[in-house]
Structures are given as structure tokens and as C-alpha cells.
Amino acid sequence: MELRHLRYFVTIAEEQSLTRAAARLHMAQPPLSAQLRKLEAELGTTLVQRTARGAQLTEPGRVLLEEARRILHEVDQAARMTREVGSGLVGRLALGFIPSASNAVLPPILRQFKAEYPDVTLHLQEMRPNEIVDRLHDRRIDAGLFYLPFEDPALHVRSVAEESLVLAVPATHRLARRERVELAEVAEEPFILPARHGNMPGLYAIVVDACERAGFSPRVVQRDVWLMQTIVGLVAGGMGVSVVPDSVRRLQRAGAAFLPLSDVSEQAQTAIAWRGGTAQPVLGSFLDIVTTRSPAV
């Protein structure tokens, strides 16, 4: 029994006429009659009786009609789901991201992706950048967002957003009311630095490079602070100053002020990384959205 035999039979049952069924199937009636006889011979029973009122189903025919419709529906559904998975319309995507990516970079990407691909299940995991890389290699996540610089020949890495750096100072600081400052003005201040994770210098390297370009090495009182909100909290508590991405302003921490830097050209770059080789369709759909967005936050 082939699927086409079931489709022929269902059409005959719905039209209650071999002539009308043949016309609907765009075929001549004799071949259709032959296919029906072949199906009846295979099943060993009569499915359709020809009467003056047309083609009427027998009791076995009514049973087959119900089952044939179910089978054809499931086959059509399987074909549709297969096409959708192949085109990246449905599936599952595991994404790792550093917490600060949720300040500005990640939300608009997620909104657009969910709007265009509502049937894709997103599994989001907040983690350290070195954990993102480890889980990419172990195939436990499909893609990850973290700060550049970073290099790994086994991974594709692409910058997806850039943002200016700002100086975070306590609200009571002597510079807090200024509209703009130079980084060199806080050369003697105690500094709070973000964490460096293994071979991933990330934001730590960007901040240290900016200080060195301004003519000083930061006097560190607190290093290896992972979370941006923790850095801002320490600044608000008067522990020191820090250089952070501009999107950190959105945390709106009382007791901290954020000042644009006139002498700093370095920018915090958020990148997406994924494994080399052929990307699964769902990941390809996600990358299309991520990489076509403006690189500026």
C-alpha cells in the first residue's frame, strides 16, 4: 500500500463518484478504478460499492477512510515539521551569555527572534565567558555572547555590538557633576577592575589599555569583579572608581554617577561565538538576526 493509494481512496470517498474523483485528481477514470481495485485486492475486501447513487463506502471502507485521513494528516504534519526544522523555523537553541549582555545587547535580539521564530525554544544560560567557550567546545550550548578580545581557531567569532566606555564614580565624588571628564583626571584614584577569565582578557584588557593610553597604570583596590552591578555597587559605596560600558548606566544604581570620557577611544565590543562547520538551521536563523543588527548600542 502506498500513500498515493490512500489519497486516491480518500478522494473517491469524499466525492462519492469515481468520475468526479478522477477529475479532482487530474487523471482519467479507468486508471483510478484500477488503483482502487488494486487496493481492495491487497486488503482482501470491498471498500467501495458502485450504485445508482454513485460510489458508496462499505463498512470496511468507512473504517479505512477514518484511518487513511489520520495517516495522511500525520504524514503531512511530519513533512511540514521537517521543512520547518530544515529552514530554521522550529527547534531548540541554547545560548550562553555574560550578564552585562542583558543590559542592552541581548533584549532587542531576543524580541526580534521571538517575533520572527515563535516556535523555536530558547534555552538561555547566564555564565562566565570562559564557561561559554568550554560549553561551546563540549556542544552543550550552540552560541555565546561575551566581550572581545578573544581568539579561538575552532570557533567563529563576530562582533555584534560596540559601546563607549564611561567613568563610574561615587555620587559624592569631586567630578560627579561634570558633563565630561578625561580618564587622566582619575590617575591617582583607587580603581575597581572587572575580572579576567583565563585566556579571555575581555573588558579587563580594554580598561587597562585605556588607562595606559591615558598615561597611567590603574591603582587597583578591587580586582576580578565579575558582575557589572557589583562593580557599580562598590563604586556607589565609595570603594573607588571604574571604567564600564555605557549600557551600565541603565542599572540606575543610587550613589553612582556615570561620566563620558573625552580622551578614550576604546570601545567595549560584544561578540557572538559559535562552533565551526555547518550551523544547524535554527542557529543560522539566530545568527541572521544578530549579525544584521546595528553594531552600535
Coordinates of N, CA and C in Angstrom, one line a residue, residues 25 52 62 141 143 159 164 198 262:
L25 N -8.5 14.7 -9.2 CA -7.1 14.2 -9.2 C -6.3 14.4 -10.5
A52 N -26.4 3.3 -8.0 CA -27.0 4.3 -8.8 C -26.8 5.7 -8.2
R62 N -15.5 2.5 5.4 CA -15.6 3.6 6.3 C -14.5 3.6 7.4
I141 N 26.1 24.2 24.5 CA 25.4 25.3 24.0 C 25.7 25.5 22.5
A143 N 25.6 28.8 20.9 CA 26.3 30.1 20.7 C 26.5 30.8 22.0
S159 N 31.9 40.3 16.0 CA 31.4 41.4 16.8 C 30.0 41.8 16.4
S164 N 30.5 52.8 23.9 CA 31.6 53.7 24.5 C 31.8 53.3 26.0
G198 N 40.7 33.5 32.7 CA 41.6 32.6 32.0 C 42.3 33.3 30.9
S262 N 36.3 61.9 27.5 CA 36.7 62.6 26.2 C 38.0 62.1 25.6

